Tab-separated table of C-alpha atoms in Angstrom:
chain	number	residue	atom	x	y	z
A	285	UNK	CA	29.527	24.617	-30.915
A	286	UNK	CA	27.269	22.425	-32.791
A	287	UNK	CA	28.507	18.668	-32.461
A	288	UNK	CA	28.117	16.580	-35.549
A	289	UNK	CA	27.051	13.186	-34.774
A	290	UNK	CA	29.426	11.092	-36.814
A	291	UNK	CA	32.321	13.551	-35.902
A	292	UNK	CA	34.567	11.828	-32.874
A	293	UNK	CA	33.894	13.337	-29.418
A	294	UNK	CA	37.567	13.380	-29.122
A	295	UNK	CA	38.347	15.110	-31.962
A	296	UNK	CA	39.271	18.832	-31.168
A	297	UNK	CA	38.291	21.782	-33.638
A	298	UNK	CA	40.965	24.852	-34.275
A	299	UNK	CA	40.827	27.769	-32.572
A	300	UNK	CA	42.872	31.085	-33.193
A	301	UNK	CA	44.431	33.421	-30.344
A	302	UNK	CA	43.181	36.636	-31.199
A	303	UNK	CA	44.591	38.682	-27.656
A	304	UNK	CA	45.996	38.197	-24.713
A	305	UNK	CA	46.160	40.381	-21.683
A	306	UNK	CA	48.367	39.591	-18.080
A	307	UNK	CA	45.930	40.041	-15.083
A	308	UNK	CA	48.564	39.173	-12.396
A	309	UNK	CA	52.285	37.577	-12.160
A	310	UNK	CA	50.589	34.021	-13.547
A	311	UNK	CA	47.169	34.584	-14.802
A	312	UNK	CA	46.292	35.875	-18.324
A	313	UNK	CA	43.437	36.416	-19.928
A	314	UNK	CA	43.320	34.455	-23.521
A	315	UNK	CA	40.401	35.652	-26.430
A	316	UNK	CA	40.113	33.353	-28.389
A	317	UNK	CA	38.043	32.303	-31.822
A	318	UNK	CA	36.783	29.092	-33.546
A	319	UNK	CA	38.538	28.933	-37.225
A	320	UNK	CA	35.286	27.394	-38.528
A	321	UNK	CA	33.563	30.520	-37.929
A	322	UNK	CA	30.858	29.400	-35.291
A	323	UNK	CA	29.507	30.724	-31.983
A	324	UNK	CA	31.251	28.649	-29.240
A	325	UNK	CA	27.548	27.636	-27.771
A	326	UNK	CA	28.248	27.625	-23.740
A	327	UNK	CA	26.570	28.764	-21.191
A	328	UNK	CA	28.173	30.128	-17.749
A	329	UNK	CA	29.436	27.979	-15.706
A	330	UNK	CA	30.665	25.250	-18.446
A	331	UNK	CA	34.017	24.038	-19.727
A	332	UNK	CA	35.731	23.382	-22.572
A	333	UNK	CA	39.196	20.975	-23.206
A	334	UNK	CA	41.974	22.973	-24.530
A	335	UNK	CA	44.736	21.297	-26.314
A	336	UNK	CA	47.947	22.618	-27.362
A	337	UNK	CA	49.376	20.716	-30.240
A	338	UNK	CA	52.133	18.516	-29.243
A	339	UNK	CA	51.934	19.164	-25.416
A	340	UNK	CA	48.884	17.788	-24.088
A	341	UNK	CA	45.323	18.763	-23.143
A	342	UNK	CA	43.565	20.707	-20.066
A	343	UNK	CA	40.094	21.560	-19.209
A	344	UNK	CA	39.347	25.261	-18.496
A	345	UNK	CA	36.223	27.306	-17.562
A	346	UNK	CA	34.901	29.395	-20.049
A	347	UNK	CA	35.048	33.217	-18.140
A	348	UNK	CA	33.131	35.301	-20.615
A	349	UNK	CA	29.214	35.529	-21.309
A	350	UNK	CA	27.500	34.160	-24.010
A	351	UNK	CA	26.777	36.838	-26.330
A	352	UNK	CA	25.005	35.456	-29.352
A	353	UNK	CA	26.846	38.025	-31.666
A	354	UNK	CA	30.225	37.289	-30.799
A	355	UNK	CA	32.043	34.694	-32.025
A	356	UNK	CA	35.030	34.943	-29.254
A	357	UNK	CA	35.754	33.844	-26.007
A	358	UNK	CA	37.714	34.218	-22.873
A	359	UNK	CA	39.473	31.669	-20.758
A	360	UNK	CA	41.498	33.047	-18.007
A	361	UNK	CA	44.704	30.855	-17.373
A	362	UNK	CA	47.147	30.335	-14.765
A	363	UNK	CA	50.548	29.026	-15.039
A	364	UNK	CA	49.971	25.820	-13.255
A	365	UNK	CA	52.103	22.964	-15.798
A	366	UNK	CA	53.263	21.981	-18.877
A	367	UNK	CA	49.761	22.659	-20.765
A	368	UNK	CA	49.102	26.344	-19.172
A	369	UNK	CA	53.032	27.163	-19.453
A	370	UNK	CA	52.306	26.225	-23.114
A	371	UNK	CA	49.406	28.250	-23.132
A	372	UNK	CA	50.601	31.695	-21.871
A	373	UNK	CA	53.692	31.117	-24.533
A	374	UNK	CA	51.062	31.544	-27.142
A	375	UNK	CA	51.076	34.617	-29.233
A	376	UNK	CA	47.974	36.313	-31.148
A	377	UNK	CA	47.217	34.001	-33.977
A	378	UNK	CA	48.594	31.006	-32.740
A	379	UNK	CA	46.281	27.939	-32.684
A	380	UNK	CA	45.101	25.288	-30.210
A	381	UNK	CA	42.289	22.888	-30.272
A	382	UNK	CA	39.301	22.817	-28.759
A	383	UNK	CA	36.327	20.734	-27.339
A	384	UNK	CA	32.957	21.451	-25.862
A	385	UNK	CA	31.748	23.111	-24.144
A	386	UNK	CA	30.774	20.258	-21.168
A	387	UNK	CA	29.250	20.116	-18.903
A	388	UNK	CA	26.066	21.369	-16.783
A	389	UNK	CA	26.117	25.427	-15.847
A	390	UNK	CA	24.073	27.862	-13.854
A	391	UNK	CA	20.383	28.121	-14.481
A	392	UNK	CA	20.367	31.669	-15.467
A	393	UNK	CA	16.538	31.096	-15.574
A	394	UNK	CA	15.894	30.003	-12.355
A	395	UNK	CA	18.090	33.706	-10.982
A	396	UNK	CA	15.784	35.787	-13.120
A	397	UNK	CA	13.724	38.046	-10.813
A	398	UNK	CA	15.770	36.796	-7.710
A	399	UNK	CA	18.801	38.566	-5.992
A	400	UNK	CA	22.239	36.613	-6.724
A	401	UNK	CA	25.118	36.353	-4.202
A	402	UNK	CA	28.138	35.487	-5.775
A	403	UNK	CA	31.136	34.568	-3.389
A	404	UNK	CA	34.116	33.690	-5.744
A	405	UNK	CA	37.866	32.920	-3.659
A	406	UNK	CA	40.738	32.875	-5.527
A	407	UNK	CA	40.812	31.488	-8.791
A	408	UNK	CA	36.655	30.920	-8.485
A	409	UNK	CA	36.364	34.427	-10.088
A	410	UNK	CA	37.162	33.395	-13.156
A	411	UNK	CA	33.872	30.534	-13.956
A	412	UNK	CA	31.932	33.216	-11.971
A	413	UNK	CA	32.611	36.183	-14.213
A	414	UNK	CA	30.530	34.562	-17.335
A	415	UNK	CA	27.352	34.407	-15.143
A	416	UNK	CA	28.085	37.906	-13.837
A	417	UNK	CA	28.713	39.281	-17.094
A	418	UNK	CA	25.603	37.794	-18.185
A	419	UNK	CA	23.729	38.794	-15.427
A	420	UNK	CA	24.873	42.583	-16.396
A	421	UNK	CA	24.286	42.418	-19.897
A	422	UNK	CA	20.220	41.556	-19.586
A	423	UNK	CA	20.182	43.235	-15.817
A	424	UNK	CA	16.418	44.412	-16.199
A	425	UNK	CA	16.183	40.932	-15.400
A	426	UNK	CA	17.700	39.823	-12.751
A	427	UNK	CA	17.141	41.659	-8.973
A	428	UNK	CA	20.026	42.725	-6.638
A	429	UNK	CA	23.678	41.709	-7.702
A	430	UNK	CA	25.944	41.226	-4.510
A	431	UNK	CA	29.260	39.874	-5.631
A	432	UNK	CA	32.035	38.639	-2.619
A	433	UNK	CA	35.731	38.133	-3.629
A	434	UNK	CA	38.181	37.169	-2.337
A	435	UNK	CA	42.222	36.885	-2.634
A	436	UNK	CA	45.017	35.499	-0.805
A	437	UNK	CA	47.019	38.351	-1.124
A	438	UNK	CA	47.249	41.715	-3.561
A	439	UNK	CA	49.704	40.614	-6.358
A	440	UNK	CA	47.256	37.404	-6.662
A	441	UNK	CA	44.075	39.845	-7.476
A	442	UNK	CA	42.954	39.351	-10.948
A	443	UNK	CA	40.388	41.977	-13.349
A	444	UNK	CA	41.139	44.561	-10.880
A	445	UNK	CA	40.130	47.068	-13.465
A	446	UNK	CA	36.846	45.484	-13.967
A	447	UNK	CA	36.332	45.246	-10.445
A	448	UNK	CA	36.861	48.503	-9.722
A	449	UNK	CA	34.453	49.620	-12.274
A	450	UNK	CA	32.052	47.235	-11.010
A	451	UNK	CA	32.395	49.553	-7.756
A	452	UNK	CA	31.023	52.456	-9.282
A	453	UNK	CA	27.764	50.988	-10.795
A	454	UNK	CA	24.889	51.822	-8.286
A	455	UNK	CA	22.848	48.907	-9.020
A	456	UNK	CA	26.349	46.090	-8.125
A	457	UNK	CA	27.216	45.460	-4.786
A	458	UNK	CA	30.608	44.209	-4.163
A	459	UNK	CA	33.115	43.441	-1.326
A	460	UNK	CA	36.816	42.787	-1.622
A	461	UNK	CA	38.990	40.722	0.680
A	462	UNK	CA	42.726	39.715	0.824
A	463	UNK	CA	43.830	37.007	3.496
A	464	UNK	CA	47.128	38.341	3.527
A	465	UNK	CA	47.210	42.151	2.899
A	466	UNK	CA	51.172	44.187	1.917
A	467	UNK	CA	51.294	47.698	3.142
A	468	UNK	CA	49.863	49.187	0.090
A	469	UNK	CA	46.260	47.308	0.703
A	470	UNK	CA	43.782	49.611	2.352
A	471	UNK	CA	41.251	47.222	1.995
A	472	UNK	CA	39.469	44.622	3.984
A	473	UNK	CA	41.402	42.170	5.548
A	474	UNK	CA	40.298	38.614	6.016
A	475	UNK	CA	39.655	35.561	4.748
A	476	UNK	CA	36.365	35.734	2.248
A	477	UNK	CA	33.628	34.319	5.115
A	478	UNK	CA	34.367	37.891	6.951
A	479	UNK	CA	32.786	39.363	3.894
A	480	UNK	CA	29.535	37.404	4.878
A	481	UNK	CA	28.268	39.548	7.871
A	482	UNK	CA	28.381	42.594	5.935
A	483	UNK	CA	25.671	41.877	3.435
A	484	UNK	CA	22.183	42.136	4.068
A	485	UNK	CA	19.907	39.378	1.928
A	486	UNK	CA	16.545	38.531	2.143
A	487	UNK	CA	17.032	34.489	2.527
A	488	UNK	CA	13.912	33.711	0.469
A	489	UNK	CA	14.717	35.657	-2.392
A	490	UNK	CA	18.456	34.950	-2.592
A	491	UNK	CA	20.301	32.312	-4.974
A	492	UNK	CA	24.114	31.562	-4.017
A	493	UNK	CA	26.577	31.306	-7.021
A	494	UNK	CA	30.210	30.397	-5.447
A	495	UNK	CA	32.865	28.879	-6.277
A	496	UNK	CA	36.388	28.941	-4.693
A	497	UNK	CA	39.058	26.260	-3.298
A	498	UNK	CA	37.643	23.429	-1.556
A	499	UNK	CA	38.771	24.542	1.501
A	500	UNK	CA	36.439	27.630	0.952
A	501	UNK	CA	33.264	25.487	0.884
A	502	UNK	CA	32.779	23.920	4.418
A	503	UNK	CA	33.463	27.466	5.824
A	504	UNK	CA	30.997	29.344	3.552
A	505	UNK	CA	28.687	27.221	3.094
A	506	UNK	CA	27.997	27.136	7.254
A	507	UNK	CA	27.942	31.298	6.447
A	508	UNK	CA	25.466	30.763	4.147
A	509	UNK	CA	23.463	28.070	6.639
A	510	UNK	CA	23.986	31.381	8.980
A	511	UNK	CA	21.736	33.343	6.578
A	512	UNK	CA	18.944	30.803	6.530
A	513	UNK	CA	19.518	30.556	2.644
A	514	UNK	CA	18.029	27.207	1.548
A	515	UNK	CA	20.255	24.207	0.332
A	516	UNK	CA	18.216	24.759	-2.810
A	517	UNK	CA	19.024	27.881	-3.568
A	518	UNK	CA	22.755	27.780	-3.193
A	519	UNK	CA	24.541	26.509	-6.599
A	520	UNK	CA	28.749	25.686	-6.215
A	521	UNK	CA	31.294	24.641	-8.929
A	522	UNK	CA	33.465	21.707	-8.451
A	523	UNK	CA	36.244	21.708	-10.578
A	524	UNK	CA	37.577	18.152	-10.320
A	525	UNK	CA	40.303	17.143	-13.036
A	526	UNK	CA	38.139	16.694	-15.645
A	527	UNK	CA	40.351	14.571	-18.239
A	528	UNK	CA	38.019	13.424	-21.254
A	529	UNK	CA	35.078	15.950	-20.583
A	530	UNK	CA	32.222	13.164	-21.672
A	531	UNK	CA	32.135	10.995	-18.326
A	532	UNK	CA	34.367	7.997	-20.055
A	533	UNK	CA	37.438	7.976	-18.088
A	534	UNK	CA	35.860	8.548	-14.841
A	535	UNK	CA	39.078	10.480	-13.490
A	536	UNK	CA	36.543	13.021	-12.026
A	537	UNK	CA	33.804	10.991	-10.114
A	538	UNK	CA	32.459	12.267	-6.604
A	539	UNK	CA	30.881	9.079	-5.310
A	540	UNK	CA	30.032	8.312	-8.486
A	541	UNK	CA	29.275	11.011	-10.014
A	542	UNK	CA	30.885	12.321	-13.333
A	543	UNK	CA	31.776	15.476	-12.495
A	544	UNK	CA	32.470	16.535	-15.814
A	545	UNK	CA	28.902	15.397	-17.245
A	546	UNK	CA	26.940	15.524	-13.660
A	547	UNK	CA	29.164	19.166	-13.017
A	548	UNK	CA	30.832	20.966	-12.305
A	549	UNK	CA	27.766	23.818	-11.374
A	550	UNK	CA	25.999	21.521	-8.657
A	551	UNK	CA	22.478	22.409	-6.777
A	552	UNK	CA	23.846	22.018	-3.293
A	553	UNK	CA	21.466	20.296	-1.997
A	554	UNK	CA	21.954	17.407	-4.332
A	555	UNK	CA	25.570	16.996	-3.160
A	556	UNK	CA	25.296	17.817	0.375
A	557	UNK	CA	25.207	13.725	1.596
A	558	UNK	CA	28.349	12.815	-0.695
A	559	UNK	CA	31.378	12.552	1.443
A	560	UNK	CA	33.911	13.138	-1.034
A	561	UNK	CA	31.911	16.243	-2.756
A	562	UNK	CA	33.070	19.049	-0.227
């Protein structure tokens, strides 16, 4: 959205619920829309803070693309506390507040021409999915799509419909894992580095898009070293707990860093040496 300079940074502008749709036993998807009728502004891999009047305020990733004729977005939402229980009690055209979006995101500029490997685990689908669905909707643009995800187990899968119609599109590679498969899953089993030896990428003409628990990192990224894909070509989101969104309270520094004004989409090359970063 377009800020207005003498309008408070804190101040949070309505938004309306306009669906809502359950992806798993605690993640929903949420549409929502700005009551002041303008485009929300973001680009993937940014954030906005979501506040639900008279409970409190949470950041959350914004999970749909930018498309400049739609005033709507998505933020998928898991039941984590008392802001996202809030949230998934929220019924179509109930309102919440909103600010942003914050943030720095993925340089969709820098990916044009080049093949993208996305590796998302767990929850890191969700910030992913707005690059992706960017990617798709100007994909004359962009070269090979090769998208890695992965789950702890089957109930926890989320946009399983999506994925499974990003299956079927010839030019969208993508592998599915699940640490911990039930005896329904006739999948691949495995935690989401096992996914890495079964794509072939051509190092120098590869960018990395992942995001994922921070457990995920260390392991992947040493996949990625594996692949002889340069630090400066790999790009990760840390999603610290952002708390103000606009680098005052400094709840989410890494070494110093504002993670919510220096982040969370990070060149990994640039945060490689910080000890606290991964």
């Amino acid at each position: 959205m377009k800020l207005d300079p003498k309008r408070s940074s804190y101040l949070p502008t309505p938004a309306t619920l306009k669906r809502k749709e359950k992806l798993s036993e605690h993640v929903s998807l949420f549409v929502f829309e700005p009551d002041n009728g303008t485009l929300l502004g973001h680009k993937p891999g940014q954030f906005i803070m979501v506040s639900v009047y008279g409970v409190g305020e949470a950041p959350f990733s914004v999970s749909s693309a930018p498309v400049p004729d739609s005033k709507q977005f998505e933020l998928a939402i898991r039941r984590t506390g008392t802001v996202t229980n809030a949230i998934h009690e929220l019924e179509p055209g109930d309102r919440i507040g909103i600010r942003g979006p914050y943030g720095t995101f993925f340089p969709v500029q820098e990916f044009m021409g080049k093949d993208t490997l996305f590796i998302a685990g767990g929850l890191g689908y969700i910030p992913l999915r707005s690059l992706l669905h960017y990617q798709l909707r100007h994909r004359d643009e962009f070269g090979r799509i090769i998208v890695l995800v992965g789950t702890r187990n089957p109930r926890e899968r989320i946009f399983t419909d999506q994925i499974m119609e990003l299956g079927k599109r010839p030019d969208v590679e993508i592998l599915e894992t699940v640490d911990q498969p039930d005896q329904c899953w006739e999948g691949h089993c495995g935690v989401i580095t096992t996914l890495l030896p079964k794509v072939d990428i051509n190092p120098e003409n590869t960018y990395v898009a992942m995001v994922g628990p921070p457990v995920m990192y260390r392991f992947v990224l040493s996949g990625c070293e594996d692949k002889c894909i340069p630090q400066d070509r790999i790009y990760v989101s840390l999603e610290r707990r952002m708390k103000c969104g606009v680098g005052k309270c400094g709840h989410c520094q890494i070494n110093g860093l504002n993670s919510c004004i220096e982040g969370p989409v990070f060149r990994y090359d640039r945060i490689a040496p910080l000890k606290e970063a991964l």
